[in-house]
mmCIF file of C-alpha atoms in Angstrom:
data_model
loop_
_atom_site.group_PDB
_atom_site.id
_atom_site.type_symbol
_atom_site.label_atom_id
_atom_site.label_comp_id
_atom_site.label_asym_id
_atom_site.label_seq_id
_atom_site.Cartn_x
_atom_site.Cartn_y
_atom_site.Cartn_z
ATOM 1 C CA ALA A 18 5.012 5.579 15.897
ATOM 2 C CA GLN A 19 2.185 5.871 13.432
ATOM 3 C CA SER A 20 -0.810 3.549 13.288
ATOM 4 C CA VAL A 21 -4.131 3.109 11.544
ATOM 5 C CA ALA A 22 -7.260 1.363 12.732
ATOM 6 C CA GLN A 23 -10.105 0.191 10.544
ATOM 7 C CA PRO A 24 -12.623 -0.989 13.129
ATOM 8 C CA GLU A 25 -14.858 -2.915 10.709
ATOM 9 C CA ASP A 26 -13.575 -6.032 8.969
ATOM 10 C CA GLN A 27 -16.615 -5.999 6.696
ATOM 11 C CA VAL A 28 -19.271 -3.498 5.628
ATOM 12 C CA LYS A 29 -22.397 -4.471 3.726
ATOM 13 C CA VAL A 30 -24.659 -1.960 2.020
ATOM 14 C CA ALA A 31 -27.444 -2.145 -0.495
ATOM 15 C CA GLU A 32 -26.832 -0.803 -3.969
ATOM 16 C CA GLY A 33 -27.873 2.832 -4.191
ATOM 17 C CA ASN A 34 -27.471 3.459 -0.464
ATOM 18 C CA PRO A 35 -24.724 5.653 0.970
ATOM 19 C CA LEU A 36 -21.647 3.912 2.279
ATOM 20 C CA THR A 37 -19.080 4.743 4.953
ATOM 21 C CA VAL A 38 -15.832 2.909 5.660
ATOM 22 C CA LYS A 39 -14.250 4.025 8.908
ATOM 23 C CA CYS A 40 -10.619 4.860 9.629
ATOM 24 C CA THR A 41 -8.857 6.357 12.625
ATOM 25 C CA TYR A 42 -5.164 7.148 12.844
ATOM 26 C CA SER A 43 -2.400 8.016 15.257
ATOM 27 C CA VAL A 44 0.684 10.062 14.412
ATOM 28 C CA SER A 45 3.050 12.287 16.321
ATOM 29 C CA GLY A 46 3.035 15.084 13.764
ATOM 30 C CA ASN A 47 0.763 16.119 10.938
ATOM 31 C CA PRO A 48 -0.749 13.242 8.985
ATOM 32 C CA TYR A 49 -0.843 12.573 5.308
ATOM 33 C CA LEU A 50 -3.830 10.252 4.828
ATOM 34 C CA PHE A 51 -4.681 7.976 1.920
ATOM 35 C CA TRP A 52 -7.336 5.536 0.817
ATOM 36 C CA TYR A 53 -6.552 2.659 -1.514
ATOM 37 C CA VAL A 54 -8.803 -0.038 -2.975
ATOM 38 C CA GLN A 55 -7.787 -3.600 -3.814
ATOM 39 C CA TYR A 56 -9.752 -5.817 -6.175
ATOM 40 C CA PRO A 57 -9.125 -9.597 -6.217
ATOM 41 C CA ASN A 58 -5.800 -10.542 -7.780
ATOM 42 C CA ARG A 59 -4.958 -6.924 -8.432
ATOM 43 C CA GLY A 60 -2.683 -4.387 -6.831
ATOM 44 C CA LEU A 61 -3.701 -1.443 -4.692
ATOM 45 C CA GLN A 62 -5.325 1.432 -6.536
ATOM 46 C CA PHE A 63 -5.114 4.970 -5.193
ATOM 47 C CA LEU A 64 -8.495 6.576 -4.434
ATOM 48 C CA LEU A 65 -7.783 9.845 -2.666
ATOM 49 C CA LYS A 66 -5.532 11.679 -0.229
ATOM 50 C CA TYR A 67 -5.598 14.386 2.415
ATOM 51 C CA ILE A 68 -2.538 16.558 2.763
ATOM 52 C CA THR A 69 -3.789 19.906 3.983
ATOM 53 C CA GLY A 70 -6.600 22.347 3.342
ATOM 54 C CA ASP A 71 -10.243 21.465 2.917
ATOM 55 C CA ASN A 72 -11.291 18.678 5.266
ATOM 56 C CA LEU A 73 -13.491 17.096 2.600
ATOM 57 C CA VAL A 74 -11.467 15.561 -0.191
ATOM 58 C CA LYS A 75 -12.877 14.076 -3.373
ATOM 59 C CA GLY A 76 -11.326 11.198 -5.225
ATOM 60 C CA SER A 77 -11.822 8.635 -7.929
ATOM 61 C CA TYR A 78 -15.080 6.829 -8.757
ATOM 62 C CA GLY A 79 -17.256 9.242 -6.745
ATOM 63 C CA PHE A 80 -15.567 8.541 -3.415
ATOM 64 C CA GLU A 81 -14.833 11.227 -0.871
ATOM 65 C CA ALA A 82 -13.345 11.314 2.612
ATOM 66 C CA GLU A 83 -13.643 13.655 5.543
ATOM 67 C CA PHE A 84 -10.644 14.532 7.671
ATOM 68 C CA ASN A 85 -11.509 15.189 11.311
ATOM 69 C CA LYS A 86 -8.492 16.261 13.324
ATOM 70 C CA SER A 87 -10.201 16.276 16.721
ATOM 71 C CA GLN A 88 -11.441 12.726 16.251
ATOM 72 C CA THR A 89 -8.296 11.633 14.348
ATOM 73 C CA SER A 90 -10.523 10.095 11.721
ATOM 74 C CA PHE A 91 -10.564 9.900 7.946
ATOM 75 C CA HIS A 92 -13.741 8.059 6.955
ATOM 76 C CA LEU A 93 -14.349 7.096 3.336
ATOM 77 C CA LYS A 94 -17.797 7.859 1.940
ATOM 78 C CA LYS A 95 -19.847 7.554 -1.205
ATOM 79 C CA PRO A 96 -23.382 8.897 -1.620
ATOM 80 C CA SER A 97 -24.672 5.983 -3.700
ATOM 81 C CA ALA A 98 -22.971 2.572 -3.699
ATOM 82 C CA LEU A 99 -22.514 0.439 -6.808
ATOM 83 C CA VAL A 100 -22.113 -3.332 -6.948
ATOM 84 C CA SER A 101 -18.783 -2.689 -8.673
ATOM 85 C CA ASP A 102 -17.549 -0.895 -5.518
ATOM 86 C CA SER A 103 -17.312 -4.272 -3.782
ATOM 87 C CA ALA A 104 -13.643 -4.660 -2.875
ATOM 88 C CA LEU A 105 -11.116 -4.408 -0.058
ATOM 89 C CA TYR A 106 -10.439 -0.864 1.147
ATOM 90 C CA PHE A 107 -7.297 0.238 2.947
ATOM 91 C CA CYS A 108 -6.652 3.426 4.868
ATOM 92 C CA ALA A 109 -3.023 4.516 5.199
ATOM 93 C CA VAL A 110 -1.122 7.240 7.002
ATOM 94 C CA ARG A 111 2.260 8.868 6.653
ATOM 95 C CA ASP A 112 3.770 11.040 9.369
ATOM 96 C CA LEU A 113 6.329 13.504 8.091
ATOM 97 C CA ALA A 114 7.353 14.403 11.621
ATOM 98 C CA GLY A 115 8.747 11.009 12.474
ATOM 99 C CA ALA A 116 11.536 8.807 11.319
ATOM 100 C CA GLY A 117 10.684 6.673 8.329
ATOM 101 C CA SER A 118 8.702 9.519 6.970
ATOM 102 C CA TYR A 119 8.243 8.049 3.500
ATOM 103 C CA GLN A 120 6.709 4.778 4.582
ATOM 104 C CA LEU A 121 2.976 4.261 4.607
ATOM 105 C CA THR A 122 1.323 2.494 7.529
ATOM 106 C CA PHE A 123 -1.815 0.659 6.450
ATOM 107 C CA GLY A 124 -4.859 -0.516 8.310
ATOM 108 C CA LYS A 125 -5.943 -4.151 8.108
ATOM 109 C CA GLY A 126 -8.520 -3.362 5.477
ATOM 110 C CA THR A 127 -12.306 -3.369 5.282
ATOM 111 C CA LYS A 128 -14.159 -5.635 2.900
ATOM 112 C CA LEU A 129 -17.005 -3.742 1.297
ATOM 113 C CA SER A 130 -19.885 -5.768 -0.116
ATOM 114 C CA VAL A 131 -22.562 -3.967 -2.091
ATOM 115 C CA ILE A 132 -25.722 -6.042 -2.347
ATOM 116 C CA PRO A 133 -27.761 -5.722 -5.577
ATOM 117 C CA ASP B 23 1.163 -0.335 -19.957
ATOM 118 C CA THR B 24 2.744 2.554 -18.054
ATOM 119 C CA GLY B 25 2.017 1.302 -14.540
ATOM 120 C CA VAL B 26 4.288 -0.427 -12.040
ATOM 121 C CA SER B 27 5.219 -3.863 -13.338
ATOM 122 C CA GLN B 28 6.192 -6.822 -11.152
ATOM 123 C CA ASN B 29 7.555 -10.192 -12.193
ATOM 124 C CA PRO B 30 6.848 -12.964 -11.699
ATOM 125 C CA ARG B 31 3.212 -12.702 -10.662
ATOM 126 C CA HIS B 32 3.373 -16.007 -8.827
ATOM 127 C CA LYS B 33 6.262 -18.016 -7.420
ATOM 128 C CA ILE B 34 6.176 -21.380 -5.694
ATOM 129 C CA THR B 35 9.423 -22.454 -4.109
ATOM 130 C CA LYS B 36 10.676 -25.100 -1.748
ATOM 131 C CA ARG B 37 11.776 -24.100 1.729
ATOM 132 C CA GLY B 38 15.449 -23.232 1.780
ATOM 133 C CA GLN B 39 15.616 -22.037 -1.820
ATOM 134 C CA ASN B 40 16.456 -18.499 -2.862
ATOM 135 C CA VAL B 41 14.006 -16.363 -4.826
ATOM 136 C CA THR B 42 14.298 -13.022 -6.591
ATOM 137 C CA PHE B 43 11.511 -10.675 -7.616
ATOM 138 C CA ARG B 44 11.720 -7.765 -10.017
ATOM 139 C CA CYS B 45 9.911 -4.436 -10.019
ATOM 140 C CA ASP B 46 9.843 -1.913 -12.848
ATOM 141 C CA PRO B 47 8.470 1.402 -11.577
ATOM 142 C CA ILE B 48 6.680 4.078 -13.571
ATOM 143 C CA SER B 49 9.430 5.549 -15.705
ATOM 144 C CA GLU B 50 9.650 9.074 -14.276
ATOM 145 C CA HIS B 51 9.296 7.958 -10.642
ATOM 146 C CA ASN B 52 12.483 8.161 -8.600
ATOM 147 C CA ARG B 53 11.099 6.694 -5.371
ATOM 148 C CA LEU B 54 10.494 2.972 -5.082
ATOM 149 C CA TYR B 55 9.021 1.005 -2.194
ATOM 150 C CA TRP B 56 8.638 -2.652 -1.261
ATOM 151 C CA TYR B 57 5.780 -3.865 0.943
ATOM 152 C CA ARG B 58 4.673 -7.304 2.103
ATOM 153 C CA GLN B 59 1.033 -8.282 2.517
ATOM 154 C CA THR B 60 -0.146 -11.432 4.274
ATOM 155 C CA LEU B 61 -3.679 -12.765 4.208
ATOM 156 C CA GLY B 62 -6.103 -10.613 6.135
ATOM 157 C CA GLN B 63 -3.573 -7.874 6.767
ATOM 158 C CA GLY B 64 -2.709 -4.573 5.216
ATOM 159 C CA PRO B 65 0.596 -4.080 3.430
ATOM 160 C CA GLU B 66 3.637 -3.718 5.682
ATOM 161 C CA PHE B 67 6.560 -1.527 4.704
ATOM 162 C CA LEU B 68 9.839 -3.295 3.945
ATOM 163 C CA THR B 69 12.171 -0.784 2.316
ATOM 164 C CA TYR B 70 12.417 2.407 0.264
ATOM 165 C CA PHE B 71 14.777 3.739 -2.401
ATOM 166 C CA GLN B 72 15.307 7.211 -3.701
ATOM 167 C CA ASN B 73 17.032 6.743 -7.018
ATOM 168 C CA GLU B 74 19.647 4.044 -6.324
ATOM 169 C CA ALA B 75 20.027 4.803 -2.620
ATOM 170 C CA GLN B 76 18.264 2.583 -0.107
ATOM 171 C CA LEU B 77 17.162 5.131 2.501
ATOM 172 C CA GLU B 78 14.853 3.198 4.812
ATOM 173 C CA LYS B 79 14.653 -0.408 5.929
ATOM 174 C CA SER B 80 12.042 -1.962 8.174
ATOM 175 C CA ARG B 81 12.896 -4.291 11.012
ATOM 176 C CA LEU B 82 10.821 -6.805 9.037
ATOM 177 C CA LEU B 83 13.667 -6.954 6.536
ATOM 178 C CA SER B 84 15.761 -9.699 8.076
ATOM 179 C CA ASP B 85 19.287 -10.629 7.034
ATOM 180 C CA ARG B 86 17.831 -13.068 4.531
ATOM 181 C CA PHE B 87 16.220 -10.239 2.595
ATOM 182 C CA SER B 88 18.117 -7.892 0.309
ATOM 183 C CA ALA B 89 16.885 -5.269 -2.102
ATOM 184 C CA GLU B 90 18.750 -3.397 -4.794
ATOM 185 C CA ARG B 91 18.083 -0.677 -7.296
ATOM 186 C CA PRO B 92 21.385 -0.552 -9.148
ATOM 187 C CA LYS B 93 20.762 2.197 -11.671
ATOM 188 C CA GLY B 94 17.858 3.946 -10.062
ATOM 189 C CA SER B 95 15.402 2.259 -12.389
ATOM 190 C CA PHE B 96 14.190 -1.300 -11.764
ATOM 191 C CA SER B 97 14.591 -2.983 -8.381
ATOM 192 C CA THR B 98 15.050 -6.553 -7.199
ATOM 193 C CA LEU B 99 14.078 -8.127 -3.912
ATOM 194 C CA GLU B 100 15.886 -11.350 -3.011
ATOM 195 C CA ILE B 101 14.960 -13.724 -0.242
ATOM 196 C CA GLN B 102 17.602 -16.263 0.698
ATOM 197 C CA ARG B 103 16.893 -19.582 2.413
ATOM 198 C CA THR B 104 13.144 -19.095 2.197
ATOM 199 C CA GLU B 105 10.935 -20.126 5.114
ATOM 200 C CA GLN B 106 7.230 -20.911 5.151
ATOM 201 C CA GLY B 107 6.633 -17.652 7.000
ATOM 202 C CA ASP B 108 7.877 -15.780 3.952
ATOM 203 C CA SER B 109 4.750 -16.806 2.047
ATOM 204 C CA ALA B 110 3.000 -13.530 1.221
ATOM 205 C CA MET B 111 2.215 -11.056 -1.505
ATOM 206 C CA TYR B 112 5.177 -8.791 -2.191
ATOM 207 C CA LEU B 113 4.108 -5.389 -3.477
ATOM 208 C CA CYS B 114 6.211 -2.776 -5.186
ATOM 209 C CA ALA B 115 5.201 0.872 -5.456
ATOM 210 C CA SER B 116 6.708 4.008 -6.924
ATOM 211 C CA SER B 117 6.222 7.737 -6.619
ATOM 212 C CA PHE B 118 7.675 10.994 -7.877
ATOM 213 C CA SER B 119 9.565 13.191 -5.476
ATOM 214 C CA ALA B 120 8.890 16.646 -6.919
ATOM 215 C CA THR B 121 6.849 17.285 -3.807
ATOM 216 C CA LYS B 122 6.421 15.292 -0.619
ATOM 217 C CA ASN B 123 2.708 15.001 -1.275
ATOM 218 C CA THR B 124 2.689 12.564 -4.131
ATOM 219 C CA GLU B 125 0.912 9.275 -3.688
ATOM 220 C CA ALA B 126 2.494 5.908 -4.366
ATOM 221 C CA PHE B 127 1.294 3.740 -7.238
ATOM 222 C CA PHE B 128 1.349 -0.001 -6.661
ATOM 223 C CA GLY B 129 2.060 -2.924 -8.908
ATOM 224 C CA GLN B 130 -0.051 -6.074 -8.950
ATOM 225 C CA GLY B 131 2.359 -7.877 -6.680
ATOM 226 C CA THR B 132 4.253 -11.158 -6.647
ATOM 227 C CA ARG B 133 2.574 -13.905 -4.680
ATOM 228 C CA LEU B 134 5.158 -16.161 -3.034
ATOM 229 C CA THR B 135 4.273 -19.599 -1.731
ATOM 230 C CA VAL B 136 6.936 -21.508 0.184
ATOM 231 C CA VAL B 137 6.228 -25.226 0.442
#
């Protein structure tokens, strides 16, 4: 079975400071990892993905994420936070080795608040 | 608008009534997914179609739930004899199957409230 943990329900950072939203995963095979963002009353928006290759992946709006296989982590980062980054962030994993290989398993989400 | 479209955006229904939601995926996408999201939780997978074939169903999809994608384009999700526990946001997503690596794009969801 595949699972995702986002250990922080909420992260607060000051505008202009770097931000990190943590994610760890568990799969039986190789993971496909995703980050999505959800603004109030809106659907999930895709930010970035890791499939294979370079462990540092870059995505939309200046976000990036680092895949660490030994720590089974995929933390989301941004060098300088904006107030407009305040939203709910979801990490998701897909395991192509297991049954149900096209379904995404999501974490519970982390609410990011960027303080002006 | 070329994104995933879901209708209605909001639905309030009395317990015991049937409801049906519609999802129109991005036009060239042949994979379509339904997820359910409750307050404070991440989306949970319900079911997945490739073209018109329903290939995966979650154990969350009880007998009261049925999904169709009759011509491989739009999809409907029906809930019969609704219960208060069905209150949630129902999300539809689509993706393109040229490779296995493509990400899913989500609609804005249908918020169901069962009273």
